[in-house]
GROMACS .gro file of C-alpha atoms in nm:
model
  395
    1MET     CA    1   3.449   1.346   5.829
    2LEU     CA    2   3.583   1.486   6.133
    3THR     CA    3   3.632   1.297   6.418
    4ARG     CA    4   3.531   1.425   6.751
    5GLN     CA    5   3.851   1.628   6.830
    6GLY     CA    6   3.784   1.797   6.447
    7TRP     CA    7   3.502   1.942   6.580
    8LEU     CA    8   3.638   2.058   6.900
    9CYS     CA    9   3.930   2.184   6.713
   10LEU     CA   10   3.636   2.336   6.406
   11TRP     CA   11   3.432   2.515   6.686
   12ALA     CA   12   3.747   2.657   6.893
   13GLY     CA   13   3.837   2.817   6.568
   14VAL     CA   14   3.530   2.962   6.523
   15ALA     CA   15   3.443   3.103   6.808
   16MET     CA   16   3.809   3.244   6.841
   17ILE     CA   17   3.829   3.452   6.562
   18ALA     CA   18   3.457   3.546   6.657
   19VAL     CA   19   3.540   3.687   6.993
   20ALA     CA   20   3.855   3.902   6.833
   21ARG     CA   21   3.609   4.022   6.690
   22LEU     CA   22   3.394   4.124   6.939
   23LEU     CA   23   3.662   4.195   7.147
   24GLY     CA   24   3.944   4.318   6.857
   25ILE     CA   25   4.207   4.087   7.043
   26GLY     CA   26   4.439   4.009   6.690
   27GLU     CA   27   4.603   3.733   6.910
   28LEU     CA   28   4.265   3.545   6.892
   29TYR     CA   29   4.288   3.571   6.501
   30VAL     CA   30   4.569   3.398   6.497
   31PHE     CA   31   4.491   3.075   6.683
   32GLY     CA   32   4.189   3.111   6.527
   33ALA     CA   33   4.294   3.059   6.159
   34VAL     CA   34   4.558   2.818   6.330
   35ALA     CA   35   4.303   2.546   6.392
   36LEU     CA   36   4.057   2.606   6.078
   37GLY     CA   37   4.342   2.598   5.871
   38LEU     CA   38   4.457   2.213   6.097
   39VAL     CA   39   4.120   2.120   6.011
   40VAL     CA   40   4.139   2.202   5.602
   41VAL     CA   41   4.473   2.007   5.588
   42ALA     CA   42   4.368   1.721   5.810
   43LEU     CA   43   4.065   1.656   5.531
   44LEU     CA   44   4.304   1.729   5.263
   45TYR     CA   45   4.528   1.452   5.425
   46VAL     CA   46   4.276   1.186   5.433
   47ARG     CA   47   4.145   1.266   5.122
   48LEU     CA   48   4.470   1.274   4.959
   49VAL     CA   49   4.554   0.909   5.062
   50ARG     CA   50   4.516   0.669   4.817
   51LEU     CA   51   4.587   0.285   4.948
   52ASP     CA   52   4.563  -0.059   4.739
   53LEU     CA   53   4.520  -0.325   5.036
   54ARG     CA   54   4.427  -0.694   5.007
   55VAL     CA   55   4.244  -0.770   5.303
   56ASP     CA   56   4.074  -1.124   5.389
   57ARG     CA   57   3.922  -1.221   5.710
   58ALA     CA   58   3.890  -1.567   5.787
   59VAL     CA   59   3.645  -1.711   6.093
   60HIS     CA   60   3.757  -2.032   6.231
   61PRO     CA   61   3.523  -2.241   6.322
   62SER     CA   62   3.238  -2.071   6.154
   63ARG     CA   63   3.006  -2.245   6.413
   64VAL     CA   64   3.097  -2.340   6.766
   65HIS     CA   65   2.856  -2.477   7.062
   66VAL     CA   66   2.860  -2.212   7.335
   67GLY     CA   67   3.225  -2.228   7.623
   68GLN     CA   68   3.477  -2.322   7.280
   69THR     CA   69   3.668  -2.076   7.101
   70SER     CA   70   3.561  -1.931   6.744
   71ARG     CA   71   3.853  -1.623   6.633
   72VAL     CA   72   3.860  -1.364   6.366
   73GLU     CA   73   4.162  -1.396   6.187
   74VAL     CA   74   4.269  -1.013   5.940
   75ARG     CA   75   4.495  -1.033   5.753
   76VAL     CA   76   4.598  -0.699   5.544
   77ARG     CA   77   4.846  -0.678   5.216
   78ASN     CA   78   4.974  -0.358   5.106
   79LEU     CA   79   4.983  -0.354   4.745
   80ARG     CA   80   5.082  -0.005   4.638
   81ARG     CA   81   5.452   0.103   4.589
   82THR     CA   82   5.472   0.357   4.924
   83ASP     CA   83   5.431   0.288   5.244
   84THR     CA   84   5.065   0.301   5.443
   85PRO     CA   85   4.999   0.543   5.691
   86VAL     CA   86   4.885   0.397   6.039
   87LEU     CA   87   4.535   0.189   6.006
   88ARG     CA   88   4.296   0.131   6.195
   89LEU     CA   89   4.036  -0.160   6.142
   90ARG     CA   90   3.690  -0.166   6.236
   91ASP     CA   91   3.472  -0.462   6.277
   92PRO     CA   92   3.159  -0.385   6.435
   93GLY     CA   93   2.878  -0.568   6.535
   94THR     CA   94   2.857  -0.862   6.866
   95ALA     CA   95   3.224  -0.823   6.906
   96GLY     CA   96   3.306  -0.492   6.843
   97ALA     CA   97   3.669  -0.481   6.748
   98GLU     CA   98   3.914  -0.250   6.682
   99LEU     CA   99   4.257  -0.366   6.559
  100LEU     CA  100   4.599  -0.076   6.463
  101VAL     CA  101   4.794  -0.190   6.184
  102PRO     CA  102   5.149  -0.004   6.173
  103PRO     CA  103   5.292   0.153   5.818
  104LEU     CA  104   5.402  -0.156   5.575
  105ASP     CA  105   5.588  -0.161   5.327
  106GLN     CA  106   5.583  -0.229   4.978
  107GLY     CA  107   5.442  -0.587   4.969
  108ALA     CA  108   5.485  -0.651   5.316
  109ALA     CA  109   5.174  -0.799   5.514
  110THR     CA  110   5.009  -0.856   5.848
  111SER     CA  111   4.763  -1.003   6.043
  112ALA     CA  112   4.566  -0.994   6.377
  113THR     CA  113   4.374  -1.188   6.559
  114TYR     CA  114   4.058  -1.180   6.803
  115ARG     CA  115   3.813  -1.352   6.925
  116LEU     CA  116   3.440  -1.404   6.954
  117PRO     CA  117   3.227  -1.392   7.299
  118THR     CA  118   3.094  -1.741   7.296
  119ASP     CA  119   2.887  -1.775   7.622
  120ARG     CA  120   2.571  -1.706   7.493
  121ARG     CA  121   2.428  -1.978   7.229
  122GLY     CA  122   2.287  -1.779   6.959
  123VAL     CA  123   2.412  -1.579   6.679
  124VAL     CA  124   2.695  -1.324   6.672
  125ALA     CA  125   2.747  -1.053   6.408
  126VAL     CA  126   3.063  -0.979   6.295
  127GLY     CA  127   3.106  -0.685   6.073
  128PRO     CA  128   3.111  -0.513   5.839
  129LEU     CA  129   3.529  -0.485   5.870
  130ARG     CA  130   3.623  -0.111   5.745
  131VAL     CA  131   3.965   0.055   5.719
  132VAL     CA  132   3.984   0.402   5.815
  133VAL     CA  133   4.257   0.605   5.748
  134GLY     CA  134   4.360   0.885   5.968
  135ASP     CA  135   4.594   1.207   5.996
  136PRO     CA  136   4.816   1.272   6.229
  137PHE     CA  137   4.634   1.526   6.435
  138GLY     CA  138   4.343   1.270   6.471
  139LEU     CA  139   4.111   1.596   6.316
  140ALA     CA  140   3.992   1.385   6.015
  141GLN     CA  141   3.908   0.993   5.849
  142ALA     CA  142   3.849   0.861   5.612
  143GLY     CA  143   3.699   0.529   5.565
  144VAL     CA  144   3.673   0.226   5.324
  145GLN     CA  145   3.433  -0.155   5.366
  146ALA     CA  146   3.703  -0.440   5.337
  147ALA     CA  147   3.490  -0.775   5.425
  148PRO     CA  148   3.079  -0.793   5.449
  149ARG     CA  149   2.879  -0.876   5.728
  150ILE     CA  150   2.862  -1.234   5.847
  151GLU     CA  151   2.748  -1.447   6.114
  152VAL     CA  152   2.891  -1.738   6.347
  153THR     CA  153   2.651  -1.942   6.538
  154VAL     CA  154   2.705  -2.040   6.860
  155LEU     CA  155   2.527  -2.383   6.922
  156PRO     CA  156   2.412  -2.487   7.247
  157ARG     CA  157   2.595  -2.667   7.486
  158VAL     CA  158   2.631  -3.032   7.396
  159GLU     CA  159   2.683  -3.280   7.669
  160PRO     CA  160   2.787  -3.646   7.596
  161VAL     CA  161   2.594  -3.858   7.725
  162ARG     CA  162   2.402  -4.226   7.693
  163PRO     CA  163   2.168  -4.235   7.355
  164VAL     CA  164   1.835  -4.353   7.445
  165PRO     CA  165   1.799  -4.697   7.405
  166TYR     CA  166   1.631  -4.933   7.118
  167THR     CA  167   1.296  -4.971   7.197
  168SER     CA  168   1.017  -5.235   7.166
  169GLY     CA  169   0.635  -5.157   7.166
  170ASN     CA  170   0.438  -4.906   6.953
  171ASP     CA  171   0.732  -4.845   6.641
  172PRO     CA  172   0.719  -4.983   6.266
  173LEU     CA  173   1.090  -4.990   6.269
  174ALA     CA  174   1.144  -5.138   6.596
  175GLY     CA  175   1.352  -5.496   6.542
  176VAL     CA  176   1.683  -5.460   6.753
  177LEU     CA  177   1.563  -5.745   6.998
  178HIS     CA  178   1.475  -6.018   6.740
  179PRO     CA  179   1.611  -6.351   6.885
  180THR     CA  180   1.655  -6.462   6.567
  181ALA     CA  181   1.830  -6.209   6.389
  182LEU     CA  182   2.141  -6.281   6.233
  183GLY     CA  183   2.284  -5.897   6.152
  184ARG     CA  184   2.150  -5.621   6.078
  185SER     CA  185   2.279  -5.531   5.703
  186GLY     CA  186   2.000  -5.521   5.456
  187ASP     CA  187   2.205  -5.845   5.294
  188ASP     CA  188   2.199  -6.038   5.595
  189PHE     CA  189   1.967  -6.325   5.561
  190TYR     CA  190   1.661  -6.338   5.786
  191ALA     CA  191   1.400  -6.566   5.713
  192LEU     CA  192   1.146  -6.723   5.421
  193ARG     CA  193   0.812  -6.617   5.397
  194PRO     CA  194   0.534  -6.684   5.050
  195TYR     CA  195   0.598  -6.532   4.762
  196VAL     CA  196   0.404  -6.204   4.694
  197VAL     CA  197   0.281  -6.076   4.323
  198GLY     CA  198   0.585  -5.835   4.240
  199ASP     CA  199   0.834  -5.964   4.480
  200ASP     CA  200   1.197  -6.030   4.286
  201LEU     CA  201   1.177  -6.402   4.115
  202ARG     CA  202   1.578  -6.409   4.215
  203ARG     CA  203   1.486  -6.393   4.584
  204ILE     CA  204   1.290  -6.678   4.559
  205HIS     CA  205   1.439  -7.009   4.757
  206TRP     CA  206   1.381  -7.319   4.556
  207PRO     CA  207   1.503  -7.556   4.778
  208SER     CA  208   1.266  -7.454   5.044
  209THR     CA  209   0.985  -7.415   4.750
  210ALA     CA  210   1.023  -7.757   4.590
  211ARG     CA  211   1.013  -7.904   4.991
  212HIS     CA  212   0.641  -7.737   5.060
  213ASP     CA  213   0.519  -7.701   4.704
  214GLU     CA  214   0.481  -7.350   4.723
  215LEU     CA  215   0.689  -7.069   4.620
  216LEU     CA  216   0.929  -6.866   4.940
  217VAL     CA  217   1.129  -6.586   4.942
  218ARG     CA  218   1.443  -6.503   5.085
  219GLN     CA  219   1.325  -6.187   5.341
  220GLN     CA  220   1.639  -6.001   5.397
  221GLU     CA  221   1.737  -5.825   5.793
  222GLN     CA  222   1.650  -5.453   5.706
  223PRO     CA  223   1.843  -5.182   5.867
  224TRP     CA  224   1.688  -5.079   6.169
  225GLN     CA  225   1.663  -4.727   6.290
  226GLY     CA  226   1.567  -4.612   6.606
  227ARG     CA  227   1.294  -4.350   6.637
  228THR     CA  228   1.340  -4.066   6.909
  229THR     CA  229   1.147  -3.761   6.950
  230VAL     CA  230   1.250  -3.483   7.152
  231LEU     CA  231   0.949  -3.225   7.294
  232LEU     CA  232   1.092  -2.926   7.443
  233ASP     CA  233   0.856  -2.654   7.601
  234VAL     CA  234   0.965  -2.294   7.535
  235ARG     CA  235   0.689  -2.147   7.764
  236ARG     CA  236   0.797  -1.816   7.845
  237ALA     CA  237   0.625  -1.928   8.183
  238ALA     CA  238   0.778  -2.241   8.285
  239HIS     CA  239   1.152  -2.093   8.295
  240ASP     CA  240   1.422  -1.841   8.424
  241ALA     CA  241   1.682  -1.764   8.205
  242ALA     CA  242   1.874  -1.999   8.350
  243THR     CA  243   1.651  -2.282   8.372
  244PHE     CA  244   1.571  -2.208   7.994
  245GLU     CA  245   1.908  -2.238   7.869
  246ALA     CA  246   1.926  -2.569   8.083
  247ALA     CA  247   1.672  -2.720   7.896
  248VAL     CA  248   1.814  -2.614   7.553
  249SER     CA  249   2.087  -2.789   7.641
  250VAL     CA  250   1.919  -3.075   7.726
  251ALA     CA  251   1.759  -3.101   7.418
  252ALA     CA  252   2.039  -3.041   7.220
  253SER     CA  253   2.234  -3.302   7.413
  254VAL     CA  254   1.942  -3.584   7.369
  255ALA     CA  255   1.937  -3.503   6.977
  256THR     CA  256   2.309  -3.524   6.870
  257ALA     CA  257   2.332  -3.843   7.162
  258ASN     CA  258   2.073  -4.055   6.897
  259GLY     CA  259   2.179  -3.885   6.622
  260ALA     CA  260   2.554  -3.958   6.642
  261GLN     CA  261   2.424  -4.289   6.534
  262ARG     CA  262   2.193  -4.219   6.324
  263ASP     CA  263   1.890  -4.297   6.434
  264LEU     CA  264   1.529  -4.107   6.326
  265VAL     CA  265   1.535  -3.777   6.545
  266ARG     CA  266   1.266  -3.510   6.511
  267LEU     CA  267   1.246  -3.187   6.749
  268VAL     CA  268   0.906  -3.045   6.849
  269THR     CA  269   0.871  -2.692   7.054
  270THR     CA  270   0.594  -2.599   7.248
  271ASP     CA  271   0.565  -2.337   6.987
  272GLY     CA  272   0.437  -2.572   6.721
  273ALA     CA  273   0.754  -2.586   6.511
  274ASP     CA  274   0.840  -2.930   6.385
  275SER     CA  275   1.117  -3.022   6.235
  276GLY     CA  276   1.047  -3.394   6.110
  277PHE     CA  277   1.249  -3.715   6.155
  278GLY     CA  278   1.562  -3.677   5.940
  279SER     CA  279   1.944  -3.870   6.042
  280GLY     CA  280   2.249  -3.774   5.912
  281ALA     CA  281   2.535  -3.469   6.004
  282ALA     CA  282   2.291  -3.259   5.760
  283HIS     CA  283   1.961  -3.275   6.003
  284LEU     CA  284   2.132  -3.267   6.291
  285GLN     CA  285   2.337  -2.933   6.238
  286ALA     CA  286   1.975  -2.821   6.125
  287LEU     CA  287   1.835  -2.916   6.463
  288LEU     CA  288   2.149  -2.723   6.681
  289GLU     CA  289   2.117  -2.441   6.451
  290HIS     CA  290   1.734  -2.390   6.588
  291LEU     CA  291   1.826  -2.448   6.918
  292ALA     CA  292   2.084  -2.167   6.891
  293VAL     CA  293   1.846  -1.940   6.810
  294VAL     CA  294   1.504  -2.075   6.982
  295GLU     CA  295   1.369  -1.808   7.217
  296ALA     CA  296   1.077  -1.906   7.544
  297SER     CA  297   0.717  -1.743   7.418
  298GLY     CA  298   0.447  -1.622   7.567
  299SER     CA  299   0.172  -1.794   7.327
  300ALA     CA  300   0.337  -2.189   7.344
  301SER     CA  301   0.114  -2.499   7.479
  302LEU     CA  302   0.216  -2.784   7.654
  303ARG     CA  303  -0.091  -2.974   7.595
  304THR     CA  304  -0.150  -2.914   7.266
  305MET     CA  305   0.193  -3.038   7.211
  306LEU     CA  306   0.139  -3.356   7.367
  307ASP     CA  307  -0.204  -3.409   7.248
  308LEU     CA  308  -0.055  -3.367   6.872
  309LEU     CA  309   0.179  -3.693   6.973
  310ARG     CA  310  -0.045  -3.832   7.107
  311ARG     CA  311  -0.205  -3.929   6.729
  312ASP     CA  312   0.167  -4.025   6.552
  313GLY     CA  313   0.349  -4.186   6.859
  314GLN     CA  314   0.700  -4.355   6.769
  315GLY     CA  315   0.958  -4.484   6.894
  316ALA     CA  316   1.069  -4.301   7.196
  317LEU     CA  317   0.980  -3.947   7.303
  318VAL     CA  318   1.174  -3.742   7.582
  319VAL     CA  319   1.018  -3.457   7.669
  320VAL     CA  320   1.182  -3.145   7.806
  321VAL     CA  321   1.037  -2.992   8.054
  322GLY     CA  322   1.105  -2.620   8.282
  323ARG     CA  323   0.860  -2.579   8.652
  324THR     CA  324   0.531  -2.793   8.466
  325PRO     CA  325   0.224  -2.827   8.697
  326ALA     CA  326   0.125  -3.222   8.834
  327ASP     CA  327  -0.120  -3.242   8.568
  328ASP     CA  328   0.046  -3.188   8.292
  329LEU     CA  329   0.331  -3.444   8.367
  330ARG     CA  330   0.073  -3.687   8.448
  331ALA     CA  331   0.003  -3.636   8.079
  332ALA     CA  332   0.335  -3.627   7.965
  333ALA     CA  333   0.377  -3.955   8.082
  334ARG     CA  334  -0.015  -4.122   7.955
  335LEU     CA  335   0.210  -4.099   7.640
  336ARG     CA  336   0.354  -4.448   7.765
  337GLN     CA  337   0.061  -4.617   7.604
  338ARG     CA  338   0.152  -4.451   7.214
  339PHE     CA  339   0.571  -4.471   7.248
  340GLY     CA  340   0.783  -4.750   7.332
  341LEU     CA  341   0.974  -4.545   7.593
  342VAL     CA  342   0.860  -4.180   7.802
  343ALA     CA  343   1.155  -3.980   7.960
  344ILE     CA  344   1.025  -3.653   8.115
  345VAL     CA  345   1.306  -3.423   8.192
  346GLN     CA  346   1.239  -3.149   8.440
  347VAL     CA  347   1.440  -2.862   8.463
  348THR     CA  348   1.370  -2.599   8.749
  349ASP     CA  349   1.594  -2.443   9.013
  350ASP     CA  350   1.563  -2.651   9.372
  351ALA     CA  351   1.272  -2.413   9.487
  352GLY     CA  352   1.087  -2.532   9.151
  353ASP     CA  353   0.743  -2.712   9.131
  354ARG     CA  354   0.885  -3.093   9.193
  355GLY     CA  355   0.538  -3.251   9.104
  356ALA     CA  356   0.597  -3.652   8.981
  357PRO     CA  357   0.434  -3.817   8.713
  358PRO     CA  358   0.246  -4.158   8.791
  359PRO     CA  359   0.481  -4.442   8.884
  360GLY     CA  360   0.575  -4.695   8.618
  361SER     CA  361   0.766  -4.710   8.342
  362THR     CA  362   0.756  -4.354   8.293
  363THR     CA  363   1.164  -4.270   8.341
  364LEU     CA  364   1.135  -3.924   8.505
  365VAL     CA  365   1.495  -3.726   8.488
  366ARG     CA  366   1.486  -3.399   8.744
  367VAL     CA  367   1.784  -3.153   8.660
  368THR     CA  368   1.873  -2.860   8.972
  369PRO     CA  369   2.158  -2.674   9.064
  370SER     CA  370   2.239  -2.933   9.262
  371SER     CA  371   2.196  -3.193   9.042
  372PRO     CA  372   2.388  -3.167   8.682
  373PHE     CA  373   2.232  -3.318   8.398
  374ALA     CA  374   2.449  -3.622   8.232
  375PRO     CA  375   2.489  -3.760   8.490
  376ALA     CA  376   2.159  -3.815   8.620
  377TRP     CA  377   2.042  -3.883   8.250
  378ASP     CA  378   2.287  -4.201   8.190
  379ARG     CA  379   2.154  -4.354   8.517
  380ALA     CA  380   1.784  -4.315   8.395
  381MET     CA  381   1.896  -4.449   8.052
  382ARG     CA  382   2.045  -4.750   8.183
  383ALA     CA  383   1.768  -4.803   8.408
  384ALA     CA  384   1.542  -4.825   8.083
  385ALA     CA  385   1.806  -5.030   7.863
  386GLY     CA  386   1.795  -5.240   8.120
  387ARG     CA  387   1.412  -5.244   8.126
  388HIS     CA  388   1.359  -5.257   7.771
  389SER     CA  389   1.638  -5.576   7.716
  390ARG     CA  390   1.439  -5.749   7.972
  391ALA     CA  391   1.079  -5.708   7.837
  392GLY     CA  392   1.282  -5.788   7.447
  393VAL     CA  393   1.402  -6.124   7.579
  394SER     CA  394   1.046  -6.190   7.772
  395SER     CA  395   0.885  -6.194   7.444
   0.00000   0.00000   0.00000
């Protein structure tokens, strides 16, 4: 195909021939013919060039958090017996890179790298990579696809923060505060209980059975897992661009902190998305990938999601909101009746709505440009851990 310069040369040649015919100027015939001849030669050149290349492209790493470095490395090797012309590598997409490769001898190889933009979360498209050959005059070019289109996920920024403390209360798995527990392994002896049909007969404790004249079974201490639900408010009316990104980062940080200690973590957004409880690296990665592409929604409802969570409250609840009326904050605080711990993180600018939930055991963390998230969260979680520890001892 012709480049911009090629089309200009073509039309200039046609125009000079037309003017020469109209005015009878012989020199213009020559100039027009030369221009058209250059275009023909350029097209023949790029059509006759034969390439035998091995092109490898790799992204390191393919998943990064906001602000981290991700590089694309392209390696080109010449497999023909003749030298290559100057090559142009075009990798369109979000990055839009273009690289020049000098002539390569037989068997020679070269590599080039460029950085991907990771200043915003989301999906960065790369490619498809094309190898383009041009003529020496820059009038024509021919290209071939050398690598497919790939995508790089830029995950939200994650700050190192304290995890939500273990809770007592309305959590069927709560038990870390048992004062008589001997350990957290599933093989640790915990207590004796009466035999129930279906129990393993190998767990019968015969000495105690003989003393009490009743079948008693060794009950083992079960591995404990905390449960943390993170509710992210994605209502468009509650955020501007900056507070929304900060709220997504808060949700990612809390989920990562509790997921790292293998707690059961659940992510819920006010547009109806619900990950369900899960643990492990794969589940946490899925949560972060969802947060990488989540967007503000005009149809999301905070009250609807609070009503749904009220029906199945378990463990701890972290509500991440933006500009929110005091009534909605109080509605979130009332979920303390269903959850062992409720923490509300309100992300606003300094001029945002600062209505507070009622006092009591609900934790409120305000995040503004002048009050960063991580220090305020860590202070609040230390205080919450102290309250739950005292509650566990008193019980």
